[in-house]
Amino acid sequence: MSRLMFTKLTLTDFRNYDFAELVLDGRSVVLTGPNGAGKTNVLEAISMLSPGRGLRGARLDELTRRPDVGGGAGDDVAQTPPSAKRTPIRRHWAVSSVLARGDDEVRIGTGLDPDHAGTKRIVRIDGFAAPGPGALAEYFSVVWLTPALDRLFAEGASQRRRFLDRLVLGTHPGHSAVAASFEKAMRERQRLLEEAAHGTRADEAWLAALEAQMAEAGVALAAARLQFVQRLETEIARGAGSAFPQAGLLLTGPLEELLRSGKSALDAEDWYHTELMRRRGADGAAGRALVGPNRSDLEVFFGPSGRPAKDCSTGEQKALLIGIVLANARLKRSLAGGAPPVLLLDEIAAHLDEGRREALFDELYSLGAQAFMTGTDRHLFKAFGERAQYVEIANGRVTSGASD
Ligand SMILES: Nc1ncnc2c1ncn2[C@@H]1O[C@H](COP(=O)(O)OP(=O)(O)O)[C@@H](O)[C@H]1O
Ligand SMILES: [Mg+2]
């Protein structure tokens, strides 16, 4: 295993940055600065170097810098003479990076596609256009914890599925493509079922083909999640004695149930395919597929007591999540050719007491993970000491640290 790390990050017209460059030396990175400076935006930029919509789940066109928003540098509108026609300057955000692993170096970049402004992004790997964002997962994985995830256990299952799928992607790089294939077939089937409900005769063969696709992709999704959760549980058990509580995990859903009971993937596919055909009427009326991996949930328990995570204190929930993310990083590192994921830990120090903060920094360091952490207060990271690189941010500008 050789360490995987960002050595350079460039943001162009991204959120409140017109242009920023961070030159990194491979240590973990602590980003500090006042509220609204652009710390989370840097983490979001890094998260766009993985498949999906990043850590805020934003629409692609929301990421483009808008000169009229916030206190970022530059104000293009004011520079336009009042008499001149105010044609807005068309801009497209871009994030590029240099990633090093041992002696190898790879350049990975992404940005809004000017030909499909607002709806698609381009991905470039070493200068060549990649077929899509899915290709990014082949190089490295990114996992994040943000304050929004503090409500993960209180909210609906869809957030937890998204969180889980992000982790699964680290060990199953094809996971996002399978998920997209499932969702596409599911949406199309739903459209046909709703048309049928309004009297249009559904194309029987097309419907059956979509259900076959859902069954195949759906079982692959469930199987990947299940395999990952089982590996993670083993890793969590191995980490007993850590400063972070051990999480108990349970993946729920009928497909997961079948696979866990030892049924083959083919049997599970047959079962699901039949179920989809049987449920056309009900799914059409409900406006969604009522059975499938789109309804699975990851139940989490506070290890020592078996208490559901949602009944734990905010601090305990945060500690549980960190425990899961650290176990995932150890798991990733232990796999053949594996490197720990890049960790984006937004406002991470806020809910942690001093002991846990120190334990977190120690674990991150011994994992060899490159973590990007944010906070308003630099002294919260004191225990990290020389093991991290410190970057100061103000008003959409890197003011010190990155290239020292
Ligand atoms: N598309 C955008 N264009 C310009 N500024 C933006 C855009 N989106 C968000 N911002 C600004 O970015 C700032 C928030 O940055 P953020 O990274 O969340 O700050 P923090 O340092 O507190 O984490 C706000 O001032 C917000 O108005
Ligand atoms: Mg922030």
Short mmCIF file of N, CA and C in Angstrom, two decimals, residues 164-267:
data_model
loop_
_atom_site.label_atom_id
_atom_site.label_comp_id
_atom_site.label_asym_id
_atom_site.label_seq_id
_atom_site.Cartn_x
_atom_site.Cartn_y
_atom_site.Cartn_z
N LEU A 164 -24.53 5.24 3.02
CA LEU A 164 -24.01 3.88 2.85
C LEU A 164 -23.43 3.70 1.45
N ASP A 165 -24.16 4.14 0.43
CA ASP A 165 -23.70 3.95 -0.95
C ASP A 165 -22.37 4.65 -1.21
N ARG A 166 -22.17 5.78 -0.55
CA ARG A 166 -20.90 6.49 -0.68
C ARG A 166 -19.76 5.62 -0.14
N LEU A 167 -20.02 4.94 0.99
CA LEU A 167 -19.00 4.06 1.56
C LEU A 167 -18.78 2.84 0.66
N VAL A 168 -19.88 2.27 0.17
CA VAL A 168 -19.79 1.07 -0.67
C VAL A 168 -18.95 1.34 -1.92
N LEU A 169 -19.12 2.53 -2.47
CA LEU A 169 -18.39 2.93 -3.67
C LEU A 169 -16.88 2.76 -3.51
N GLY A 170 -16.40 2.91 -2.29
CA GLY A 170 -14.97 2.78 -2.03
C GLY A 170 -14.44 1.39 -2.30
N THR A 171 -15.28 0.38 -2.07
CA THR A 171 -14.82 -0.99 -2.31
C THR A 171 -15.43 -1.59 -3.58
N HIS A 172 -16.50 -0.98 -4.08
CA HIS A 172 -17.14 -1.44 -5.32
C HIS A 172 -17.24 -0.25 -6.27
N PRO A 173 -16.16 0.04 -7.02
CA PRO A 173 -16.16 1.25 -7.87
C PRO A 173 -17.30 1.30 -8.89
N GLY A 174 -17.88 0.13 -9.22
CA GLY A 174 -18.99 0.12 -10.18
C GLY A 174 -20.33 0.44 -9.56
N HIS A 175 -20.34 0.66 -8.25
CA HIS A 175 -21.60 0.79 -7.52
C HIS A 175 -22.48 1.93 -8.03
N SER A 176 -21.88 3.07 -8.35
CA SER A 176 -22.72 4.20 -8.76
C SER A 176 -23.34 3.94 -10.14
N ALA A 177 -22.65 3.21 -11.00
CA ALA A 177 -23.20 2.89 -12.32
C ALA A 177 -24.39 1.94 -12.17
N VAL A 178 -24.25 0.97 -11.25
CA VAL A 178 -25.35 0.02 -11.03
C VAL A 178 -26.55 0.76 -10.45
N ALA A 179 -26.28 1.66 -9.52
CA ALA A 179 -27.36 2.44 -8.91
C ALA A 179 -28.07 3.28 -9.97
N ALA A 180 -27.29 3.87 -10.88
CA ALA A 180 -27.88 4.71 -11.92
C ALA A 180 -28.73 3.86 -12.86
N SER A 181 -28.25 2.66 -13.17
CA SER A 181 -29.00 1.76 -14.05
C SER A 181 -30.33 1.38 -13.40
N PHE A 182 -30.29 1.09 -12.09
CA PHE A 182 -31.52 0.76 -11.37
C PHE A 182 -32.51 1.93 -11.39
N GLU A 183 -32.00 3.11 -11.07
CA GLU A 183 -32.87 4.28 -10.97
C GLU A 183 -33.50 4.63 -12.31
N LYS A 184 -32.71 4.50 -13.35
CA LYS A 184 -33.21 4.84 -14.68
C LYS A 184 -34.37 3.91 -15.06
N ALA A 185 -34.16 2.61 -14.85
CA ALA A 185 -35.22 1.65 -15.18
C ALA A 185 -36.44 1.88 -14.28
N MET A 186 -36.18 2.20 -13.01
CA MET A 186 -37.28 2.40 -12.08
C MET A 186 -38.13 3.62 -12.49
N ARG A 187 -37.45 4.70 -12.86
CA ARG A 187 -38.19 5.91 -13.27
C ARG A 187 -39.02 5.67 -14.52
N GLU A 188 -38.41 4.97 -15.47
CA GLU A 188 -39.09 4.71 -16.73
C GLU A 188 -40.30 3.79 -16.50
N ARG A 189 -40.11 2.77 -15.66
CA ARG A 189 -41.23 1.87 -15.35
C ARG A 189 -42.36 2.65 -14.69
N GLN A 190 -41.99 3.54 -13.77
CA GLN A 190 -42.99 4.33 -13.07
C GLN A 190 -43.78 5.19 -14.05
N ARG A 191 -43.07 5.75 -15.02
CA ARG A 191 -43.74 6.58 -16.02
C ARG A 191 -44.76 5.75 -16.80
N LEU A 192 -44.36 4.54 -17.19
CA LEU A 192 -45.28 3.67 -17.93
C LEU A 192 -46.48 3.29 -17.08
N LEU A 193 -46.22 2.99 -15.80
CA LEU A 193 -47.33 2.58 -14.92
C LEU A 193 -48.31 3.73 -14.71
N GLU A 194 -47.77 4.94 -14.64
CA GLU A 194 -48.66 6.08 -14.44
C GLU A 194 -49.47 6.38 -15.70
N GLU A 195 -48.83 6.20 -16.85
CA GLU A 195 -49.59 6.36 -18.10
C GLU A 195 -50.70 5.32 -18.18
N ALA A 196 -50.36 4.10 -17.76
CA ALA A 196 -51.35 3.02 -17.81
C ALA A 196 -52.54 3.35 -16.91
N ALA A 197 -52.23 3.99 -15.77
CA ALA A 197 -53.29 4.38 -14.83
C ALA A 197 -54.22 5.41 -15.46
N HIS A 198 -53.70 6.15 -16.45
CA HIS A 198 -54.54 7.14 -17.13
C HIS A 198 -55.10 6.60 -18.43
N GLY A 199 -55.08 5.28 -18.60
CA GLY A 199 -55.78 4.68 -19.74
C GLY A 199 -54.91 4.33 -20.94
N THR A 200 -53.63 4.80 -20.96
CA THR A 200 -52.77 4.44 -22.09
C THR A 200 -52.32 2.98 -21.91
N ARG A 201 -52.44 2.20 -22.94
CA ARG A 201 -51.99 0.80 -22.81
C ARG A 201 -50.47 0.75 -22.74
N ALA A 202 -49.97 0.12 -21.71
CA ALA A 202 -48.51 0.05 -21.57
C ALA A 202 -47.93 -0.95 -22.55
N ASP A 203 -46.76 -0.65 -23.04
CA ASP A 203 -46.03 -1.57 -23.90
C ASP A 203 -45.50 -2.71 -23.02
N GLU A 204 -46.15 -3.84 -23.14
CA GLU A 204 -45.88 -4.98 -22.26
C GLU A 204 -44.40 -5.42 -22.29
N ALA A 205 -43.86 -5.51 -23.50
CA ALA A 205 -42.48 -6.01 -23.64
C ALA A 205 -41.48 -5.03 -23.02
N TRP A 206 -41.76 -3.75 -23.22
CA TRP A 206 -40.88 -2.69 -22.67
C TRP A 206 -40.92 -2.72 -21.15
N LEU A 207 -42.12 -2.86 -20.61
CA LEU A 207 -42.29 -2.91 -19.16
C LEU A 207 -41.53 -4.11 -18.58
N ALA A 208 -41.66 -5.24 -19.24
CA ALA A 208 -40.98 -6.46 -18.75
C ALA A 208 -39.46 -6.29 -18.82
N ALA A 209 -38.98 -5.62 -19.87
CA ALA A 209 -37.53 -5.42 -20.00
C ALA A 209 -37.03 -4.50 -18.89
N LEU A 210 -37.82 -3.48 -18.57
CA LEU A 210 -37.41 -2.56 -17.50
C LEU A 210 -37.39 -3.28 -16.16
N GLU A 211 -38.37 -4.14 -15.95
CA GLU A 211 -38.41 -4.88 -14.68
C GLU A 211 -37.25 -5.87 -14.58
N ALA A 212 -36.87 -6.43 -15.72
CA ALA A 212 -35.70 -7.33 -15.71
C ALA A 212 -34.44 -6.55 -15.34
N GLN A 213 -34.35 -5.33 -15.89
CA GLN A 213 -33.18 -4.48 -15.57
C GLN A 213 -33.19 -4.10 -14.10
N MET A 214 -34.37 -3.75 -13.58
CA MET A 214 -34.47 -3.41 -12.16
C MET A 214 -34.08 -4.60 -11.28
N ALA A 215 -34.52 -5.79 -11.69
CA ALA A 215 -34.23 -6.97 -10.88
C ALA A 215 -32.72 -7.24 -10.85
N GLU A 216 -32.10 -7.14 -12.02
CA GLU A 216 -30.67 -7.43 -12.09
C GLU A 216 -29.86 -6.38 -11.31
N ALA A 217 -30.12 -5.11 -11.62
CA ALA A 217 -29.36 -4.05 -10.95
C ALA A 217 -29.72 -3.99 -9.46
N GLY A 218 -30.99 -4.22 -9.16
CA GLY A 218 -31.45 -4.14 -7.77
C GLY A 218 -30.76 -5.17 -6.88
N VAL A 219 -30.64 -6.38 -7.40
CA VAL A 219 -29.99 -7.43 -6.61
C VAL A 219 -28.49 -7.14 -6.50
N ALA A 220 -27.90 -6.63 -7.57
CA ALA A 220 -26.47 -6.27 -7.50
C ALA A 220 -26.23 -5.19 -6.46
N LEU A 221 -27.14 -4.23 -6.40
CA LEU A 221 -27.03 -3.16 -5.39
C LEU A 221 -27.11 -3.73 -3.99
N ALA A 222 -28.14 -4.53 -3.77
CA ALA A 222 -28.36 -5.10 -2.44
C ALA A 222 -27.17 -5.97 -2.04
N ALA A 223 -26.65 -6.75 -3.00
CA ALA A 223 -25.54 -7.65 -2.69
C ALA A 223 -24.28 -6.88 -2.34
N ALA A 224 -24.02 -5.80 -3.07
CA ALA A 224 -22.83 -5.00 -2.79
C ALA A 224 -22.95 -4.34 -1.41
N ARG A 225 -24.12 -3.79 -1.12
CA ARG A 225 -24.32 -3.17 0.19
C ARG A 225 -24.14 -4.19 1.31
N LEU A 226 -24.73 -5.37 1.10
CA LEU A 226 -24.67 -6.40 2.13
C LEU A 226 -23.24 -6.86 2.37
N GLN A 227 -22.53 -7.10 1.29
CA GLN A 227 -21.15 -7.56 1.44
C GLN A 227 -20.32 -6.50 2.15
N PHE A 228 -20.56 -5.24 1.78
CA PHE A 228 -19.81 -4.17 2.41
C PHE A 228 -20.13 -4.09 3.91
N VAL A 229 -21.41 -4.14 4.25
CA VAL A 229 -21.80 -4.02 5.67
C VAL A 229 -21.18 -5.17 6.48
N GLN A 230 -21.16 -6.37 5.89
CA GLN A 230 -20.57 -7.49 6.62
C GLN A 230 -19.07 -7.28 6.86
N ARG A 231 -18.39 -6.79 5.84
CA ARG A 231 -16.95 -6.52 6.01
C ARG A 231 -16.73 -5.41 7.04
N LEU A 232 -17.59 -4.40 6.97
CA LEU A 232 -17.44 -3.28 7.89
C LEU A 232 -17.66 -3.72 9.34
N GLU A 233 -18.65 -4.60 9.53
CA GLU A 233 -18.92 -5.10 10.89
C GLU A 233 -17.68 -5.80 11.45
N THR A 234 -17.04 -6.60 10.60
CA THR A 234 -15.83 -7.30 11.04
C THR A 234 -14.76 -6.29 11.43
N GLU A 235 -14.62 -5.26 10.62
CA GLU A 235 -13.61 -4.24 10.89
C GLU A 235 -13.94 -3.47 12.17
N ILE A 236 -15.22 -3.18 12.37
CA ILE A 236 -15.64 -2.47 13.59
C ILE A 236 -15.29 -3.31 14.81
N ALA A 237 -15.55 -4.61 14.72
CA ALA A 237 -15.25 -5.51 15.85
C ALA A 237 -13.75 -5.52 16.13
N ARG A 238 -12.97 -5.48 15.08
CA ARG A 238 -11.51 -5.46 15.23
C ARG A 238 -11.03 -4.19 15.93
N GLY A 239 -11.77 -3.13 15.76
CA GLY A 239 -11.35 -1.85 16.32
C GLY A 239 -11.83 -1.64 17.75
N ALA A 240 -12.28 -2.72 18.41
CA ALA A 240 -12.78 -2.59 19.78
C ALA A 240 -11.72 -1.93 20.64
N GLY A 241 -12.15 -1.06 21.54
CA GLY A 241 -11.19 -0.40 22.41
C GLY A 241 -10.82 0.98 21.91
N SER A 242 -11.32 1.35 20.74
CA SER A 242 -11.02 2.68 20.21
C SER A 242 -11.81 3.72 21.02
N ALA A 243 -11.45 4.97 20.85
CA ALA A 243 -12.14 6.03 21.59
C ALA A 243 -13.55 6.26 21.04
N PHE A 244 -13.85 5.64 19.90
CA PHE A 244 -15.16 5.85 19.30
C PHE A 244 -16.03 4.61 19.50
N PRO A 245 -17.30 4.82 19.82
CA PRO A 245 -18.17 3.68 20.14
C PRO A 245 -18.30 2.75 18.94
N GLN A 246 -18.48 1.46 19.25
CA GLN A 246 -18.66 0.49 18.19
C GLN A 246 -20.10 0.51 17.74
N ALA A 247 -20.31 0.66 16.44
CA ALA A 247 -21.67 0.69 15.92
C ALA A 247 -22.13 -0.73 15.59
N GLY A 248 -23.39 -1.03 15.93
CA GLY A 248 -24.04 -2.24 15.43
C GLY A 248 -24.77 -1.86 14.16
N LEU A 249 -24.70 -2.71 13.14
CA LEU A 249 -25.29 -2.36 11.84
C LEU A 249 -26.29 -3.42 11.41
N LEU A 250 -27.39 -2.97 10.84
CA LEU A 250 -28.33 -3.91 10.24
C LEU A 250 -28.92 -3.32 8.97
N LEU A 251 -28.70 -4.06 7.88
CA LEU A 251 -29.23 -3.62 6.60
C LEU A 251 -30.58 -4.30 6.41
N THR A 252 -31.64 -3.51 6.28
CA THR A 252 -32.98 -4.10 6.17
C THR A 252 -33.51 -4.02 4.75
N GLY A 253 -34.41 -4.93 4.42
CA GLY A 253 -35.02 -4.96 3.09
C GLY A 253 -35.18 -6.42 2.67
N PRO A 254 -36.22 -6.73 1.91
CA PRO A 254 -36.48 -8.13 1.56
C PRO A 254 -35.38 -8.77 0.70
N LEU A 255 -34.76 -8.00 -0.19
CA LEU A 255 -33.69 -8.58 -1.01
C LEU A 255 -32.48 -8.92 -0.14
N GLU A 256 -32.17 -8.00 0.77
CA GLU A 256 -31.05 -8.22 1.69
C GLU A 256 -31.33 -9.46 2.55
N GLU A 257 -32.59 -9.56 2.99
CA GLU A 257 -33.07 -10.70 3.78
C GLU A 257 -32.82 -12.02 3.03
N LEU A 258 -33.22 -12.04 1.77
CA LEU A 258 -33.06 -13.25 0.95
C LEU A 258 -31.59 -13.61 0.80
N LEU A 259 -30.77 -12.60 0.48
CA LEU A 259 -29.35 -12.86 0.26
C LEU A 259 -28.68 -13.32 1.55
N ARG A 260 -29.09 -12.69 2.66
CA ARG A 260 -28.50 -13.06 3.94
C ARG A 260 -28.84 -14.50 4.32
N SER A 261 -30.06 -14.93 3.90
CA SER A 261 -30.48 -16.29 4.25
C SER A 261 -29.81 -17.33 3.36
N GLY A 262 -28.94 -16.87 2.44
CA GLY A 262 -28.17 -17.83 1.66
C GLY A 262 -28.71 -18.07 0.26
N LYS A 263 -29.80 -17.39 -0.10
CA LYS A 263 -30.32 -17.52 -1.48
C LYS A 263 -29.30 -16.97 -2.46
N SER A 264 -29.25 -17.57 -3.65
CA SER A 264 -28.31 -17.08 -4.66
C SER A 264 -28.83 -15.79 -5.26
N ALA A 265 -27.93 -15.05 -5.90
CA ALA A 265 -28.32 -13.80 -6.54
C ALA A 265 -29.38 -14.07 -7.61
N LEU A 266 -29.26 -15.19 -8.32
CA LEU A 266 -30.23 -15.51 -9.37
C LEU A 266 -31.62 -15.74 -8.80
N ASP A 267 -31.66 -16.47 -7.67
CA ASP A 267 -32.96 -16.70 -7.02
C ASP A 267 -33.57 -15.38 -6.57
#
